[in-house]
Amino acid sequence: MDLITTTNVLADFCERAQKFDFVTVDTEFLRETTYWPKLCLIQAATDDEAVLIDPLAPGLDLAPFFTLLANPNVTKVFHAARQDVEIFVKLTGEVPHNIFDTQIAASVCGFGDSISYDNLVRSIVKIELDKSSRFTDWSARPLSEKQRLYAIADVTHLRDIYRELREQVDRTKRWDWVEDELGILRNIDTYVIRPERAWERLKMKVNRPRDLAALQKLAEWRERKAQETDQPRSRILKDDVLFELAQQRPLTPDAFEKLRAVPRGYGRSSAAAEIMALLKEVEALPKSALPPAPERYRGPSPKGAVGDLLRVLLKSVSEQHGVAARIIATSDDIDAIVLDDEADVPAMRGWRRKLFGEKALDIKHGRIGLVATRKGVVEFAVKQAEPAE
């Protein structure tokens, strides 16, 4: 298992790989101290061979491999593809063509939510993997024999898993389910992080328009800083600091010193100067330029009886179709549906809507009910009362 370290050898492998229907792909990378993942190793396998590619080798040009990724006639098989694909999008500017994710396929074939690769190998290939090398330093050279064995196993067993899952998806006629999920992975917007929308990723919320305007500006500033300096967001500013700054909006170094979340002396740093300039812009905004405050919801609580009924429905649907409940809808999805008939959540799109979302709306509006029987929970139509004359 020698590493491929020269462009000529890589080009030869990629030329051979182009002749196959599919190639399995995996990567090893580091990201603990950077914003962008540092690619350390690429693993790839066809029916005939499996290789390790060293992207850190001096003079190695990955262009032949990128050409293979762009070939629409060869399916690129990943497991839990999102982070791997993100790396290739960063390097090439586009999503690999014709990708397939075995974690997605497994989720619609009854293997549960977000099943790990080693568990899938155990279930389908009947082999126990040694995962002790998972968190080793993949940037260090030379790689140990144990690391190489670990890495190559991530693409060799994937071949058998892919074939088995394809057969199961064919048999259950669930290709539309798989394709809906793959559509997200194949969309470049999944991987392109726009700083101006960074605030949408934050979990905490603010209710006042000027606080929200400040939070949007601060989150955008942090995202740009993190990208430009290749540092994790938390090393620029932690989330709780963003929220305190957005609500307190310090405009002088002394005001910074009164904040609990900010390190002492931070108010006199160059970063604080940039933040104060942003906050002064926010303070100067007229009310008409501020983002609208979130509307107060006055309908049923998502944690009340309606939400409970939808959770019973979800359990029934998941048992009926042999799919993990979380694959169909999350608890957040259910809360959102209770709050809004047009909720923009996965459970209200594609196959999930057909399987669960439409029934959830019917229950919410009293069009169907649920009854417990010896065979499980059964749905029944509710007769609507005649309107009074």
CSV table of C-alpha atoms in Angstrom, one decimal, residues 43-290:
chain,number,residue,atom,x,y,z
A,43,GLN,CA,-8.5,7.0,-0.6
A,44,ALA,CA,-10.1,5.6,-3.7
A,45,ALA,CA,-11.0,2.1,-5.0
A,46,THR,CA,-12.4,0.5,-8.1
A,47,ASP,CA,-13.4,-3.2,-8.5
A,48,ASP,CA,-9.8,-4.0,-9.4
A,49,GLU,CA,-7.7,-1.9,-7.0
A,50,ALA,CA,-7.5,0.4,-4.0
A,51,VAL,CA,-5.1,3.3,-3.6
A,52,LEU,CA,-3.9,5.9,-1.2
A,53,ILE,CA,-3.1,9.3,-2.6
A,54,ASP,CA,-0.9,11.8,-0.8
A,55,PRO,CA,-2.0,15.4,-1.4
A,56,LEU,CA,0.9,16.6,0.7
A,57,ALA,CA,3.5,15.1,-1.6
A,58,PRO,CA,5.7,17.8,-3.1
A,59,GLY,CA,4.9,18.4,-6.7
A,60,LEU,CA,1.8,16.2,-6.8
A,61,ASP,CA,-0.9,17.7,-9.1
A,62,LEU,CA,-4.4,16.4,-8.1
A,63,ALA,CA,-5.8,17.5,-11.5
A,64,PRO,CA,-6.2,13.9,-12.8
A,65,PHE,CA,-8.3,13.0,-9.7
A,66,PHE,CA,-10.4,16.1,-10.1
A,67,THR,CA,-11.1,15.0,-13.7
A,68,LEU,CA,-12.3,11.7,-12.4
A,69,LEU,CA,-14.5,13.4,-9.9
A,70,ALA,CA,-16.1,15.5,-12.7
A,71,ASN,CA,-16.8,12.4,-14.9
A,72,PRO,CA,-20.6,12.0,-14.9
A,73,ASN,CA,-20.3,8.4,-16.2
A,74,VAL,CA,-18.6,7.2,-13.0
A,75,THR,CA,-20.5,7.2,-9.8
A,76,LYS,CA,-18.5,8.6,-6.9
A,77,VAL,CA,-19.5,6.6,-3.8
A,78,PHE,CA,-18.9,8.2,-0.3
A,79,HIS,CA,-20.1,7.4,3.2
A,80,ALA,CA,-21.3,10.6,5.1
A,81,ALA,CA,-20.2,12.6,2.1
A,82,ARG,CA,-20.7,16.2,3.2
A,83,GLN,CA,-17.3,17.0,4.7
A,84,ASP,CA,-15.4,15.1,1.9
A,85,VAL,CA,-17.4,16.9,-0.8
A,86,GLU,CA,-16.8,20.3,1.0
A,87,ILE,CA,-13.1,19.7,0.6
A,88,PHE,CA,-13.3,19.0,-3.1
A,89,VAL,CA,-15.6,22.0,-3.6
A,90,LYS,CA,-13.0,24.2,-1.9
A,91,LEU,CA,-10.3,22.8,-4.2
A,92,THR,CA,-12.1,22.7,-7.5
A,93,GLY,CA,-15.0,25.1,-7.2
A,94,GLU,CA,-17.6,22.5,-8.0
A,95,VAL,CA,-19.3,19.5,-6.5
A,96,PRO,CA,-18.1,16.1,-7.8
A,97,HIS,CA,-20.5,14.8,-10.5
A,98,ASN,CA,-22.8,11.8,-9.9
A,99,ILE,CA,-22.2,11.3,-6.2
A,100,PHE,CA,-23.9,8.6,-4.0
A,101,ASP,CA,-23.9,8.6,-0.2
A,102,THR,CA,-24.2,5.2,1.5
A,103,GLN,CA,-25.3,6.8,4.8
A,104,ILE,CA,-28.3,8.3,3.0
A,105,ALA,CA,-29.1,5.1,1.3
A,106,ALA,CA,-28.8,3.2,4.5
A,107,SER,CA,-31.1,5.6,6.3
A,108,VAL,CA,-34.0,4.9,3.9
A,109,CYS,CA,-33.3,1.1,4.0
A,110,GLY,CA,-34.0,0.7,7.7
A,111,PHE,CA,-30.4,1.0,9.1
A,112,GLY,CA,-31.3,3.9,11.3
A,113,ASP,CA,-30.3,7.6,11.5
A,114,SER,CA,-26.8,8.6,10.5
A,115,ILE,CA,-25.3,5.1,10.8
A,116,SER,CA,-21.5,5.1,11.1
A,117,TYR,CA,-19.3,3.4,8.5
A,118,ASP,CA,-18.0,0.8,10.9
A,119,ASN,CA,-21.5,-0.2,12.0
A,120,LEU,CA,-22.6,-0.5,8.3
A,121,VAL,CA,-19.5,-2.7,7.7
A,122,ARG,CA,-20.5,-4.8,10.7
A,123,SER,CA,-24.1,-5.2,9.5
A,124,ILE,CA,-23.5,-5.8,5.8
A,125,VAL,CA,-19.9,-7.1,5.3
A,126,LYS,CA,-19.9,-8.9,8.7
A,127,ILE,CA,-16.4,-7.6,9.6
A,128,GLU,CA,-15.2,-5.7,12.7
A,129,LEU,CA,-13.0,-2.7,11.8
A,130,ASP,CA,-10.2,-1.5,13.9
A,131,LYS,CA,-11.0,2.3,14.3
A,132,SER,CA,-8.1,3.1,16.7
A,133,SER,CA,-6.3,5.2,14.0
A,134,ARG,CA,-9.3,7.5,13.4
A,135,PHE,CA,-7.9,10.4,15.4
A,136,THR,CA,-4.3,10.1,14.6
A,137,ASP,CA,-2.3,12.9,13.0
A,138,TRP,CA,-2.9,12.4,9.3
A,139,SER,CA,-0.5,15.2,8.3
A,140,ALA,CA,2.5,13.5,9.8
A,141,ARG,CA,4.7,11.5,7.4
A,142,PRO,CA,5.5,8.6,7.1
A,143,LEU,CA,2.1,7.1,7.7
A,144,SER,CA,2.2,3.9,9.8
A,145,GLU,CA,1.1,0.6,8.4
A,146,LYS,CA,-1.8,0.7,10.9
A,147,GLN,CA,-2.9,4.1,9.5
A,148,ARG,CA,-2.7,2.8,5.9
A,149,LEU,CA,-4.7,-0.3,6.7
A,150,TYR,CA,-7.3,1.8,8.5
A,151,ALA,CA,-7.5,4.3,5.6
A,152,ILE,CA,-7.8,1.7,2.8
A,153,ALA,CA,-10.5,-0.2,4.6
A,154,ASP,CA,-12.7,2.9,4.3
A,155,VAL,CA,-13.0,2.4,0.6
A,156,THR,CA,-12.6,-1.3,0.1
A,157,HIS,CA,-15.6,-2.5,2.2
A,158,LEU,CA,-17.5,0.5,0.8
A,159,ARG,CA,-17.7,-1.3,-2.5
A,160,ASP,CA,-19.7,-4.2,-1.1
A,161,ILE,CA,-21.9,-1.8,0.9
A,162,TYR,CA,-22.7,0.2,-2.2
A,163,ARG,CA,-23.8,-2.9,-4.1
A,164,GLU,CA,-26.0,-4.2,-1.3
A,165,LEU,CA,-27.7,-0.8,-0.7
A,166,ARG,CA,-28.3,-0.3,-4.4
A,167,GLU,CA,-30.0,-3.7,-4.5
A,168,GLN,CA,-32.1,-2.8,-1.4
A,169,VAL,CA,-33.1,0.6,-2.8
A,170,ASP,CA,-34.1,-1.1,-6.1
A,171,ARG,CA,-36.1,-3.7,-4.2
A,172,THR,CA,-38.0,-1.3,-2.1
A,173,LYS,CA,-38.4,1.2,-4.9
A,174,ARG,CA,-37.1,4.1,-2.8
A,175,TRP,CA,-34.9,5.8,-5.3
A,176,ASP,CA,-37.0,9.0,-5.1
A,177,TRP,CA,-36.3,9.1,-1.4
A,178,VAL,CA,-32.5,8.7,-1.9
A,179,GLU,CA,-32.5,11.2,-4.8
A,180,ASP,CA,-34.2,13.9,-2.7
A,181,GLU,CA,-31.4,13.7,-0.1
A,182,LEU,CA,-28.7,13.4,-2.7
A,183,GLY,CA,-30.0,16.6,-4.2
A,184,ILE,CA,-28.9,18.5,-1.1
A,185,LEU,CA,-25.4,17.0,-1.4
A,186,ARG,CA,-25.2,17.8,-5.1
A,187,ASN,CA,-26.1,21.5,-4.6
A,188,ILE,CA,-23.1,23.7,-4.3
A,189,ASP,CA,-25.0,26.1,-2.0
A,190,THR,CA,-24.7,23.3,0.6
A,191,TYR,CA,-21.0,24.0,0.9
A,192,VAL,CA,-20.6,27.7,0.0
A,193,ILE,CA,-20.8,29.7,3.3
A,194,ARG,CA,-21.8,33.3,2.7
A,195,PRO,CA,-20.7,35.6,5.5
A,196,GLU,CA,-23.8,37.8,5.2
A,197,ARG,CA,-25.9,34.8,6.1
A,198,ALA,CA,-23.7,33.5,8.9
A,199,TRP,CA,-26.1,34.8,11.6
A,200,GLU,CA,-28.7,32.2,10.5
A,201,ARG,CA,-26.5,29.4,11.9
A,202,LEU,CA,-26.6,30.8,15.4
A,203,LYS,CA,-28.8,29.0,17.9
A,204,MET,CA,-29.5,31.9,20.3
A,205,LYS,CA,-32.1,34.5,19.3
A,206,VAL,CA,-32.6,38.2,19.8
A,207,ASN,CA,-36.0,39.9,19.6
A,208,ARG,CA,-35.3,43.6,19.2
A,209,PRO,CA,-34.6,44.9,15.6
A,210,ARG,CA,-31.4,46.9,16.5
A,211,ASP,CA,-30.0,43.9,18.4
A,212,LEU,CA,-30.7,41.7,15.4
A,213,ALA,CA,-29.1,44.2,13.0
A,214,ALA,CA,-26.0,44.2,15.2
A,215,LEU,CA,-25.9,40.4,15.4
A,216,GLN,CA,-26.1,40.2,11.6
A,217,LYS,CA,-23.2,42.6,11.2
A,218,LEU,CA,-21.1,40.9,13.9
A,219,ALA,CA,-21.7,37.4,12.6
A,220,GLU,CA,-20.7,38.5,9.0
A,221,TRP,CA,-17.6,40.2,10.4
A,222,ARG,CA,-16.5,37.1,12.3
A,223,GLU,CA,-17.2,34.8,9.3
A,224,ARG,CA,-15.0,36.9,7.0
A,225,LYS,CA,-12.2,37.1,9.6
A,226,ALA,CA,-12.3,33.3,10.1
A,227,GLN,CA,-12.2,32.7,6.3
A,228,GLU,CA,-9.4,35.2,5.7
A,229,THR,CA,-7.2,34.1,8.6
A,230,ASP,CA,-8.1,30.3,8.3
A,231,GLN,CA,-9.1,30.1,11.9
A,232,PRO,CA,-12.1,28.4,13.6
A,233,ARG,CA,-14.9,30.9,14.3
A,234,SER,CA,-14.6,30.3,18.0
A,235,ARG,CA,-11.0,31.6,17.9
A,236,ILE,CA,-12.2,34.9,16.5
A,237,LEU,CA,-15.2,35.3,18.9
A,238,LYS,CA,-17.4,32.7,20.6
A,239,ASP,CA,-21.1,32.7,20.0
A,240,ASP,CA,-22.0,34.0,23.5
A,241,VAL,CA,-19.7,37.0,22.9
A,242,LEU,CA,-21.5,37.8,19.7
A,243,PHE,CA,-24.8,37.9,21.5
A,244,GLU,CA,-23.5,40.1,24.3
A,245,LEU,CA,-21.9,42.5,21.9
A,246,ALA,CA,-25.1,42.7,19.8
A,247,GLN,CA,-27.2,43.5,22.9
A,248,GLN,CA,-24.8,45.8,24.8
A,249,ARG,CA,-23.2,47.4,21.7
A,250,PRO,CA,-20.1,48.9,23.3
A,251,LEU,CA,-18.8,52.0,21.5
A,252,THR,CA,-15.7,52.7,23.5
A,253,PRO,CA,-12.8,50.6,24.9
A,254,ASP,CA,-14.0,51.3,28.4
A,255,ALA,CA,-17.4,50.0,27.6
A,256,PHE,CA,-15.8,46.7,26.4
A,257,GLU,CA,-14.2,46.3,29.8
A,258,LYS,CA,-17.7,46.1,31.4
A,259,LEU,CA,-18.7,43.0,29.4
A,260,ARG,CA,-18.4,39.6,31.0
A,261,ALA,CA,-17.8,37.6,27.9
A,262,VAL,CA,-15.0,39.6,26.5
A,263,PRO,CA,-11.4,39.1,27.7
A,264,ARG,CA,-9.9,41.9,29.7
A,265,GLY,CA,-8.0,44.4,27.5
A,266,TYR,CA,-9.8,43.3,24.3
A,267,GLY,CA,-11.5,46.7,23.9
A,268,ARG,CA,-8.1,48.2,22.9
A,269,SER,CA,-7.4,45.6,20.2
A,270,SER,CA,-7.6,46.2,16.5
A,271,ALA,CA,-10.4,43.7,16.3
A,272,ALA,CA,-12.4,45.7,18.9
A,273,ALA,CA,-11.8,48.8,16.8
A,274,GLU,CA,-13.4,47.1,13.8
A,275,ILE,CA,-16.3,45.9,15.9
A,276,MET,CA,-17.0,49.4,17.4
A,277,ALA,CA,-17.0,50.8,13.9
A,278,LEU,CA,-19.6,48.2,12.9
A,279,LEU,CA,-21.7,48.9,16.0
A,280,LYS,CA,-21.6,52.7,15.3
A,281,GLU,CA,-23.0,52.0,11.9
A,282,VAL,CA,-25.8,50.0,13.5
A,283,GLU,CA,-26.6,52.7,16.0
A,284,ALA,CA,-26.8,55.2,13.1
A,285,LEU,CA,-29.4,53.2,11.1
A,286,PRO,CA,-32.9,54.7,11.0
A,287,LYS,CA,-35.7,52.5,12.2
A,288,SER,CA,-36.9,52.0,8.7
A,289,ALA,CA,-33.6,50.3,7.8
A,290,LEU,CA,-33.6,47.8,10.7
